[in-house]
JSON list of C-alpha atoms in Angstrom, two decimals:
[
{"chain": "A", "resi": 1, "resn": "UNK", "atom": "CA", "xyz": [0.11, -0.06, 0.13]},
{"chain": "A", "resi": 2, "resn": "UNK", "atom": "CA", "xyz": [1.18, 3.10, -0.86]},
{"chain": "A", "resi": 3, "resn": "UNK", "atom": "CA", "xyz": [0.07, 6.74, 0.19]},
{"chain": "A", "resi": 4, "resn": "UNK", "atom": "CA", "xyz": [0.38, 10.07, -2.03]},
{"chain": "A", "resi": 5, "resn": "UNK", "atom": "CA", "xyz": [-1.06, 13.42, -1.14]},
{"chain": "A", "resi": 6, "resn": "UNK", "atom": "CA", "xyz": [-1.39, 16.58, -3.12]},
{"chain": "A", "resi": 7, "resn": "UNK", "atom": "CA", "xyz": [-1.66, 19.75, -1.93]},
{"chain": "A", "resi": 8, "resn": "UNK", "atom": "CA", "xyz": [-3.65, 22.34, -3.38]},
{"chain": "A", "resi": 9, "resn": "UNK", "atom": "CA", "xyz": [-3.38, 25.98, -1.75]},
{"chain": "A", "resi": 10, "resn": "UNK", "atom": "CA", "xyz": [-6.06, 28.56, -2.53]},
{"chain": "A", "resi": 11, "resn": "UNK", "atom": "CA", "xyz": [-4.93, 32.04, -2.49]},
{"chain": "A", "resi": 12, "resn": "UNK", "atom": "CA", "xyz": [-7.86, 33.06, -0.04]},
{"chain": "A", "resi": 13, "resn": "UNK", "atom": "CA", "xyz": [-6.28, 30.36, 2.45]},
{"chain": "A", "resi": 14, "resn": "UNK", "atom": "CA", "xyz": [-3.04, 32.23, 2.32]},
{"chain": "A", "resi": 15, "resn": "UNK", "atom": "CA", "xyz": [-4.72, 35.65, 3.27]},
{"chain": "A", "resi": 16, "resn": "UNK", "atom": "CA", "xyz": [-6.95, 33.89, 5.71]},
{"chain": "A", "resi": 17, "resn": "UNK", "atom": "CA", "xyz": [-3.76, 32.77, 7.42]},
{"chain": "A", "resi": 18, "resn": "UNK", "atom": "CA", "xyz": [-1.97, 36.55, 7.17]},
{"chain": "A", "resi": 19, "resn": "UNK", "atom": "CA", "xyz": [-5.00, 38.13, 8.85]},
{"chain": "A", "resi": 20, "resn": "UNK", "atom": "CA", "xyz": [-5.64, 35.23, 11.57]},
{"chain": "A", "resi": 21, "resn": "UNK", "atom": "CA", "xyz": [-3.33, 36.77, 14.02]},
{"chain": "A", "resi": 22, "resn": "UNK", "atom": "CA", "xyz": [-4.51, 40.44, 13.62]},
{"chain": "A", "resi": 23, "resn": "UNK", "atom": "CA", "xyz": [-8.04, 39.84, 13.68]},
{"chain": "A", "resi": 24, "resn": "UNK", "atom": "CA", "xyz": [-7.86, 36.91, 16.49]},
{"chain": "A", "resi": 25, "resn": "UNK", "atom": "CA", "xyz": [-6.52, 39.23, 19.50]},
{"chain": "A", "resi": 26, "resn": "UNK", "atom": "CA", "xyz": [-8.87, 41.81, 18.99]},
{"chain": "A", "resi": 27, "resn": "UNK", "atom": "CA", "xyz": [-11.79, 39.86, 18.89]},
{"chain": "A", "resi": 28, "resn": "UNK", "atom": "CA", "xyz": [-10.55, 37.74, 21.91]},
{"chain": "A", "resi": 29, "resn": "UNK", "atom": "CA", "xyz": [-9.80, 41.28, 24.06]},
{"chain": "A", "resi": 30, "resn": "UNK", "atom": "CA", "xyz": [-13.31, 42.21, 23.09]},
{"chain": "A", "resi": 31, "resn": "UNK", "atom": "CA", "xyz": [-14.91, 38.97, 24.38]},
{"chain": "A", "resi": 32, "resn": "UNK", "atom": "CA", "xyz": [-13.06, 39.31, 27.23]},
{"chain": "A", "resi": 33, "resn": "UNK", "atom": "CA", "xyz": [-13.94, 42.98, 28.34]},
{"chain": "A", "resi": 34, "resn": "UNK", "atom": "CA", "xyz": [-17.67, 41.99, 27.51]},
{"chain": "A", "resi": 35, "resn": "UNK", "atom": "CA", "xyz": [-16.96, 38.85, 30.18]},
{"chain": "A", "resi": 36, "resn": "UNK", "atom": "CA", "xyz": [-15.64, 41.44, 32.80]},
{"chain": "A", "resi": 37, "resn": "UNK", "atom": "CA", "xyz": [-18.05, 43.96, 32.66]},
{"chain": "A", "resi": 38, "resn": "UNK", "atom": "CA", "xyz": [-20.72, 41.17, 32.92]},
{"chain": "A", "resi": 39, "resn": "UNK", "atom": "CA", "xyz": [-18.78, 39.76, 36.05]},
{"chain": "A", "resi": 40, "resn": "UNK", "atom": "CA", "xyz": [-18.66, 43.78, 37.07]},
{"chain": "A", "resi": 41, "resn": "UNK", "atom": "CA", "xyz": [-22.54, 43.68, 36.91]},
{"chain": "A", "resi": 42, "resn": "UNK", "atom": "CA", "xyz": [-23.00, 40.63, 38.76]},
{"chain": "A", "resi": 43, "resn": "UNK", "atom": "CA", "xyz": [-20.62, 41.20, 41.26]},
{"chain": "A", "resi": 44, "resn": "UNK", "atom": "CA", "xyz": [-22.22, 44.55, 42.21]},
{"chain": "A", "resi": 45, "resn": "UNK", "atom": "CA", "xyz": [-25.85, 42.81, 42.46]},
{"chain": "A", "resi": 46, "resn": "UNK", "atom": "CA", "xyz": [-24.31, 40.08, 44.45]},
{"chain": "A", "resi": 47, "resn": "UNK", "atom": "CA", "xyz": [-22.31, 42.35, 47.28]},
{"chain": "A", "resi": 48, "resn": "UNK", "atom": "CA", "xyz": [-25.09, 44.92, 47.44]},
{"chain": "A", "resi": 49, "resn": "UNK", "atom": "CA", "xyz": [-27.29, 42.00, 48.28]},
{"chain": "A", "resi": 50, "resn": "UNK", "atom": "CA", "xyz": [-25.64, 40.13, 51.25]},
{"chain": "A", "resi": 51, "resn": "UNK", "atom": "CA", "xyz": [-24.00, 43.23, 52.79]},
{"chain": "A", "resi": 52, "resn": "UNK", "atom": "CA", "xyz": [-26.92, 45.54, 52.73]},
{"chain": "A", "resi": 53, "resn": "UNK", "atom": "CA", "xyz": [-24.63, 48.61, 51.08]},
{"chain": "A", "resi": 54, "resn": "UNK", "atom": "CA", "xyz": [-26.77, 50.12, 48.37]},
{"chain": "A", "resi": 55, "resn": "UNK", "atom": "CA", "xyz": [-26.22, 48.96, 44.79]},
{"chain": "A", "resi": 56, "resn": "UNK", "atom": "CA", "xyz": [-25.57, 52.74, 44.02]},
{"chain": "A", "resi": 57, "resn": "UNK", "atom": "CA", "xyz": [-22.44, 52.85, 46.21]},
{"chain": "A", "resi": 58, "resn": "UNK", "atom": "CA", "xyz": [-20.99, 49.74, 45.15]},
{"chain": "A", "resi": 59, "resn": "UNK", "atom": "CA", "xyz": [-21.80, 50.58, 41.33]},
{"chain": "A", "resi": 60, "resn": "UNK", "atom": "CA", "xyz": [-19.99, 53.76, 41.75]},
{"chain": "A", "resi": 61, "resn": "UNK", "atom": "CA", "xyz": [-16.96, 52.38, 43.32]},
{"chain": "A", "resi": 62, "resn": "UNK", "atom": "CA", "xyz": [-16.40, 49.22, 41.00]},
{"chain": "A", "resi": 63, "resn": "UNK", "atom": "CA", "xyz": [-14.79, 49.52, 37.62]},
{"chain": "A", "resi": 64, "resn": "UNK", "atom": "CA", "xyz": [-13.34, 47.68, 34.81]},
{"chain": "A", "resi": 65, "resn": "UNK", "atom": "CA", "xyz": [-10.05, 47.59, 33.46]},
{"chain": "A", "resi": 66, "resn": "UNK", "atom": "CA", "xyz": [-10.28, 46.56, 30.01]},
{"chain": "A", "resi": 67, "resn": "UNK", "atom": "CA", "xyz": [-7.81, 43.96, 28.32]},
{"chain": "A", "resi": 68, "resn": "UNK", "atom": "CA", "xyz": [-5.81, 45.60, 25.12]},
{"chain": "A", "resi": 69, "resn": "UNK", "atom": "CA", "xyz": [-4.88, 43.29, 22.26]},
{"chain": "A", "resi": 70, "resn": "UNK", "atom": "CA", "xyz": [-1.26, 43.36, 23.16]},
{"chain": "A", "resi": 71, "resn": "UNK", "atom": "CA", "xyz": [0.96, 40.61, 24.37]},
{"chain": "A", "resi": 72, "resn": "UNK", "atom": "CA", "xyz": [-0.74, 40.31, 27.95]},
{"chain": "A", "resi": 73, "resn": "UNK", "atom": "CA", "xyz": [-4.19, 40.12, 27.67]},
{"chain": "A", "resi": 74, "resn": "UNK", "atom": "CA", "xyz": [-5.56, 40.85, 30.88]},
{"chain": "A", "resi": 75, "resn": "UNK", "atom": "CA", "xyz": [-9.34, 42.62, 32.01]},
{"chain": "A", "resi": 76, "resn": "UNK", "atom": "CA", "xyz": [-9.51, 43.34, 35.66]},
{"chain": "A", "resi": 77, "resn": "UNK", "atom": "CA", "xyz": [-12.67, 44.31, 37.79]},
{"chain": "A", "resi": 78, "resn": "UNK", "atom": "CA", "xyz": [-11.47, 46.92, 40.39]},
{"chain": "A", "resi": 79, "resn": "UNK", "atom": "CA", "xyz": [-13.25, 47.96, 43.59]},
{"chain": "A", "resi": 80, "resn": "UNK", "atom": "CA", "xyz": [-11.57, 51.20, 45.21]},
{"chain": "A", "resi": 81, "resn": "UNK", "atom": "CA", "xyz": [-13.33, 52.23, 48.54]},
{"chain": "A", "resi": 82, "resn": "UNK", "atom": "CA", "xyz": [-12.61, 53.00, 52.40]},
{"chain": "A", "resi": 83, "resn": "UNK", "atom": "CA", "xyz": [-13.87, 50.50, 55.05]},
{"chain": "A", "resi": 84, "resn": "UNK", "atom": "CA", "xyz": [-17.84, 51.73, 55.33]},
{"chain": "A", "resi": 85, "resn": "UNK", "atom": "CA", "xyz": [-18.43, 52.38, 58.60]},
{"chain": "A", "resi": 86, "resn": "UNK", "atom": "CA", "xyz": [-21.46, 51.19, 60.73]},
{"chain": "A", "resi": 87, "resn": "UNK", "atom": "CA", "xyz": [-22.97, 54.82, 61.05]},
{"chain": "A", "resi": 88, "resn": "UNK", "atom": "CA", "xyz": [-23.34, 55.01, 57.19]},
{"chain": "A", "resi": 89, "resn": "UNK", "atom": "CA", "xyz": [-26.22, 52.35, 56.50]},
{"chain": "A", "resi": 90, "resn": "UNK", "atom": "CA", "xyz": [-26.25, 50.76, 59.56]},
{"chain": "A", "resi": 91, "resn": "UNK", "atom": "CA", "xyz": [-28.99, 52.43, 61.05]},
{"chain": "A", "resi": 92, "resn": "UNK", "atom": "CA", "xyz": [-27.26, 52.44, 64.61]},
{"chain": "A", "resi": 93, "resn": "UNK", "atom": "CA", "xyz": [-29.00, 52.92, 67.92]},
{"chain": "A", "resi": 94, "resn": "UNK", "atom": "CA", "xyz": [-27.69, 53.22, 71.39]},
{"chain": "A", "resi": 95, "resn": "UNK", "atom": "CA", "xyz": [-30.05, 53.90, 74.38]},
{"chain": "A", "resi": 96, "resn": "UNK", "atom": "CA", "xyz": [-28.50, 55.61, 77.23]},
{"chain": "A", "resi": 97, "resn": "UNK", "atom": "CA", "xyz": [-30.66, 55.88, 80.46]},
{"chain": "A", "resi": 98, "resn": "UNK", "atom": "CA", "xyz": [-29.19, 58.35, 82.29]},
{"chain": "A", "resi": 99, "resn": "UNK", "atom": "CA", "xyz": [-31.91, 58.52, 84.76]},
{"chain": "A", "resi": 100, "resn": "UNK", "atom": "CA", "xyz": [-31.94, 55.13, 86.94]},
{"chain": "A", "resi": 101, "resn": "UNK", "atom": "CA", "xyz": [-35.37, 56.43, 88.49]},
{"chain": "A", "resi": 102, "resn": "UNK", "atom": "CA", "xyz": [-36.64, 56.75, 85.09]},
{"chain": "A", "resi": 103, "resn": "UNK", "atom": "CA", "xyz": [-38.58, 53.47, 85.56]},
{"chain": "A", "resi": 104, "resn": "UNK", "atom": "CA", "xyz": [-40.02, 54.57, 89.22]},
{"chain": "A", "resi": 105, "resn": "UNK", "atom": "CA", "xyz": [-37.93, 52.17, 90.97]},
{"chain": "A", "resi": 106, "resn": "UNK", "atom": "CA", "xyz": [-34.84, 53.07, 93.00]},
{"chain": "A", "resi": 107, "resn": "UNK", "atom": "CA", "xyz": [-31.35, 51.74, 91.82]},
{"chain": "A", "resi": 108, "resn": "UNK", "atom": "CA", "xyz": [-32.26, 50.71, 88.23]},
{"chain": "A", "resi": 109, "resn": "UNK", "atom": "CA", "xyz": [-29.39, 50.07, 85.60]},
{"chain": "A", "resi": 110, "resn": "UNK", "atom": "CA", "xyz": [-28.10, 53.22, 84.02]},
{"chain": "A", "resi": 111, "resn": "UNK", "atom": "CA", "xyz": [-27.76, 51.22, 80.54]},
{"chain": "A", "resi": 112, "resn": "UNK", "atom": "CA", "xyz": [-30.17, 49.21, 79.19]},
{"chain": "A", "resi": 113, "resn": "UNK", "atom": "CA", "xyz": [-28.09, 48.14, 75.97]},
{"chain": "A", "resi": 114, "resn": "UNK", "atom": "CA", "xyz": [-24.57, 46.20, 76.30]},
{"chain": "A", "resi": 115, "resn": "UNK", "atom": "CA", "xyz": [-23.61, 48.32, 73.25]},
{"chain": "A", "resi": 116, "resn": "UNK", "atom": "CA", "xyz": [-24.73, 49.82, 70.20]},
{"chain": "A", "resi": 117, "resn": "UNK", "atom": "CA", "xyz": [-27.18, 48.19, 68.02]},
{"chain": "A", "resi": 118, "resn": "UNK", "atom": "CA", "xyz": [-26.53, 48.29, 64.26]},
{"chain": "A", "resi": 119, "resn": "UNK", "atom": "CA", "xyz": [-26.98, 46.24, 60.98]},
{"chain": "A", "resi": 120, "resn": "UNK", "atom": "CA", "xyz": [-24.09, 45.13, 59.06]},
{"chain": "A", "resi": 121, "resn": "UNK", "atom": "CA", "xyz": [-24.11, 42.13, 56.31]},
{"chain": "A", "resi": 122, "resn": "UNK", "atom": "CA", "xyz": [-28.14, 42.83, 56.62]},
{"chain": "A", "resi": 123, "resn": "UNK", "atom": "CA", "xyz": [-28.09, 41.27, 60.20]},
{"chain": "A", "resi": 124, "resn": "UNK", "atom": "CA", "xyz": [-29.16, 43.54, 63.29]},
{"chain": "A", "resi": 125, "resn": "UNK", "atom": "CA", "xyz": [-27.11, 42.85, 66.43]},
{"chain": "A", "resi": 126, "resn": "UNK", "atom": "CA", "xyz": [-25.56, 44.80, 69.30]},
{"chain": "A", "resi": 127, "resn": "UNK", "atom": "CA", "xyz": [-21.79, 45.46, 69.39]},
{"chain": "A", "resi": 128, "resn": "UNK", "atom": "CA", "xyz": [-20.63, 44.70, 73.15]},
{"chain": "A", "resi": 129, "resn": "UNK", "atom": "CA", "xyz": [-19.14, 48.05, 74.70]},
{"chain": "A", "resi": 130, "resn": "UNK", "atom": "CA", "xyz": [-19.68, 50.23, 71.50]},
{"chain": "A", "resi": 131, "resn": "UNK", "atom": "CA", "xyz": [-21.67, 53.47, 71.89]},
{"chain": "A", "resi": 132, "resn": "UNK", "atom": "CA", "xyz": [-22.39, 56.42, 69.51]},
{"chain": "A", "resi": 133, "resn": "UNK", "atom": "CA", "xyz": [-20.41, 59.62, 69.35]},
{"chain": "A", "resi": 134, "resn": "UNK", "atom": "CA", "xyz": [-20.15, 62.40, 67.10]},
{"chain": "A", "resi": 135, "resn": "UNK", "atom": "CA", "xyz": [-22.27, 60.44, 64.41]},
{"chain": "A", "resi": 136, "resn": "UNK", "atom": "CA", "xyz": [-19.96, 57.15, 64.63]},
{"chain": "A", "resi": 137, "resn": "UNK", "atom": "CA", "xyz": [-20.02, 53.61, 66.36]},
{"chain": "A", "resi": 138, "resn": "UNK", "atom": "CA", "xyz": [-17.15, 53.70, 68.46]},
{"chain": "A", "resi": 139, "resn": "UNK", "atom": "CA", "xyz": [-15.35, 51.27, 70.82]},
{"chain": "A", "resi": 140, "resn": "UNK", "atom": "CA", "xyz": [-12.81, 51.98, 73.53]},
{"chain": "A", "resi": 141, "resn": "UNK", "atom": "CA", "xyz": [-9.41, 50.36, 72.08]},
{"chain": "A", "resi": 142, "resn": "UNK", "atom": "CA", "xyz": [-6.95, 49.38, 74.78]},
{"chain": "A", "resi": 143, "resn": "UNK", "atom": "CA", "xyz": [-6.71, 50.45, 78.31]},
{"chain": "A", "resi": 144, "resn": "UNK", "atom": "CA", "xyz": [-6.44, 54.30, 77.55]},
{"chain": "A", "resi": 145, "resn": "UNK", "atom": "CA", "xyz": [-9.82, 56.25, 77.56]},
{"chain": "A", "resi": 146, "resn": "UNK", "atom": "CA", "xyz": [-8.57, 58.43, 74.79]},
{"chain": "A", "resi": 147, "resn": "UNK", "atom": "CA", "xyz": [-8.15, 55.58, 72.27]},
{"chain": "A", "resi": 148, "resn": "UNK", "atom": "CA", "xyz": [-11.36, 55.09, 70.22]},
{"chain": "A", "resi": 149, "resn": "UNK", "atom": "CA", "xyz": [-12.02, 52.73, 67.18]},
{"chain": "A", "resi": 150, "resn": "UNK", "atom": "CA", "xyz": [-14.72, 53.52, 64.54]},
{"chain": "A", "resi": 151, "resn": "UNK", "atom": "CA", "xyz": [-16.52, 50.37, 63.57]},
{"chain": "A", "resi": 152, "resn": "UNK", "atom": "CA", "xyz": [-17.15, 49.40, 60.23]},
{"chain": "A", "resi": 153, "resn": "UNK", "atom": "CA", "xyz": [-19.05, 46.94, 58.12]},
{"chain": "A", "resi": 154, "resn": "UNK", "atom": "CA", "xyz": [-17.77, 45.91, 54.57]},
{"chain": "A", "resi": 155, "resn": "UNK", "atom": "CA", "xyz": [-14.53, 46.71, 52.90]},
{"chain": "A", "resi": 156, "resn": "UNK", "atom": "CA", "xyz": [-15.96, 46.32, 49.11]},
{"chain": "A", "resi": 157, "resn": "UNK", "atom": "CA", "xyz": [-12.51, 45.45, 47.76]},
{"chain": "A", "resi": 158, "resn": "UNK", "atom": "CA", "xyz": [-12.55, 42.41, 50.10]},
{"chain": "A", "resi": 159, "resn": "UNK", "atom": "CA", "xyz": [-15.99, 41.48, 49.34]},
{"chain": "A", "resi": 160, "resn": "UNK", "atom": "CA", "xyz": [-15.05, 41.77, 45.69]},
{"chain": "A", "resi": 161, "resn": "UNK", "atom": "CA", "xyz": [-11.71, 39.51, 45.98]},
{"chain": "A", "resi": 162, "resn": "UNK", "atom": "CA", "xyz": [-11.55, 37.86, 49.21]},
{"chain": "A", "resi": 163, "resn": "UNK", "atom": "CA", "xyz": [-11.55, 33.88, 48.61]},
{"chain": "A", "resi": 164, "resn": "UNK", "atom": "CA", "xyz": [-13.65, 33.77, 51.69]},
{"chain": "A", "resi": 165, "resn": "UNK", "atom": "CA", "xyz": [-16.17, 35.72, 50.59]},
{"chain": "A", "resi": 166, "resn": "UNK", "atom": "CA", "xyz": [-19.49, 34.51, 48.61]},
{"chain": "A", "resi": 167, "resn": "UNK", "atom": "CA", "xyz": [-18.74, 36.60, 45.60]},
{"chain": "A", "resi": 168, "resn": "UNK", "atom": "CA", "xyz": [-15.74, 35.29, 44.54]},
{"chain": "A", "resi": 169, "resn": "UNK", "atom": "CA", "xyz": [-16.99, 31.62, 44.39]},
{"chain": "A", "resi": 170, "resn": "UNK", "atom": "CA", "xyz": [-19.82, 32.98, 42.25]},
{"chain": "A", "resi": 171, "resn": "UNK", "atom": "CA", "xyz": [-17.64, 35.04, 40.01]},
{"chain": "A", "resi": 172, "resn": "UNK", "atom": "CA", "xyz": [-15.43, 31.81, 39.55]},
{"chain": "A", "resi": 173, "resn": "UNK", "atom": "CA", "xyz": [-18.53, 29.42, 38.76]},
{"chain": "A", "resi": 174, "resn": "UNK", "atom": "CA", "xyz": [-19.57, 32.29, 36.15]},
{"chain": "A", "resi": 175, "resn": "UNK", "atom": "CA", "xyz": [-16.17, 32.29, 34.41]},
{"chain": "A", "resi": 176, "resn": "UNK", "atom": "CA", "xyz": [-16.03, 28.68, 33.78]},
{"chain": "A", "resi": 177, "resn": "UNK", "atom": "CA", "xyz": [-19.49, 28.87, 32.55]},
{"chain": "A", "resi": 178, "resn": "UNK", "atom": "CA", "xyz": [-19.31, 31.88, 30.55]},
{"chain": "A", "resi": 179, "resn": "UNK", "atom": "CA", "xyz": [-15.66, 33.19, 29.34]},
{"chain": "A", "resi": 180, "resn": "UNK", "atom": "CA", "xyz": [-14.57, 30.65, 26.93]},
{"chain": "A", "resi": 181, "resn": "UNK", "atom": "CA", "xyz": [-17.96, 30.75, 25.02]},
{"chain": "A", "resi": 182, "resn": "UNK", "atom": "CA", "xyz": [-18.13, 34.49, 24.82]},
{"chain": "A", "resi": 183, "resn": "UNK", "atom": "CA", "xyz": [-14.31, 34.72, 23.40]},
{"chain": "A", "resi": 184, "resn": "UNK", "atom": "CA", "xyz": [-14.97, 31.89, 21.03]},
{"chain": "A", "resi": 185, "resn": "UNK", "atom": "CA", "xyz": [-17.95, 33.86, 19.84]},
{"chain": "A", "resi": 186, "resn": "UNK", "atom": "CA", "xyz": [-16.06, 37.05, 18.98]},
{"chain": "A", "resi": 187, "resn": "UNK", "atom": "CA", "xyz": [-13.42, 35.23, 17.57]},
{"chain": "A", "resi": 188, "resn": "UNK", "atom": "CA", "xyz": [-15.53, 32.96, 15.27]},
{"chain": "A", "resi": 189, "resn": "UNK", "atom": "CA", "xyz": [-17.39, 36.41, 14.37]},
{"chain": "A", "resi": 190, "resn": "UNK", "atom": "CA", "xyz": [-14.27, 38.02, 13.52]},
{"chain": "A", "resi": 191, "resn": "UNK", "atom": "CA", "xyz": [-13.03, 35.33, 11.37]},
{"chain": "A", "resi": 192, "resn": "UNK", "atom": "CA", "xyz": [-16.10, 35.08, 9.46]},
{"chain": "A", "resi": 193, "resn": "UNK", "atom": "CA", "xyz": [-15.95, 38.26, 8.01]}
]
C-alpha cells in the first residue's frame, strides 16, 4: 500500500492565515472585556445583596479595567473604597438611660443596652461595649480612655476579591461557564467576516 498526497493551496487560504493573528487578538480582547463587564454587573448585585450596602454605592466604586490586544491580555474588575462605617448604612441605635429612676424604681441600671445596635451584612445585632458619639459607632481600644476605634462593616474590595467571601466563588463559577464561550463567539464572528 502506498499513500500519496497532493497539496492544493488556494490564494484565499494564504490571506486567511496572514490575517488570522491580526483579527483574532482584538476579537478575543473584545470577548474578554464583555465578560469582565458582566462579571462587574453581577458582582455589584451580589455584594449589595448580602452586605446591605446600596447598589449605587457599590456600582460607583467598582469599575472594569479593559484588556488590550497586546501581548498580555488581562481584564480586571476593581473596587476602590474605604471601609464603610456602621453609622453610614447600619442605622445605629444606642439608648443610654441617664436617669436610673426613670422606671419609678430606685437603683435601676444606667444603660439598658450592652452596646450600640446596628445592621451590618443585613444582620441587626448589638456590638458589646460600643457606643455612639459624633455620629459614629465607637468602641474603646486598649486600656486608655482616649483611644477610640470606629466600627465598620463591609470593605468592598475584600467583598469583591477575598477568597472567603461569597462573591469570589460565584464569580469563578460564572467564569467557567461564560468566558470561553464569549471569547470564542467574538473570534468566530471576526474570522467569518
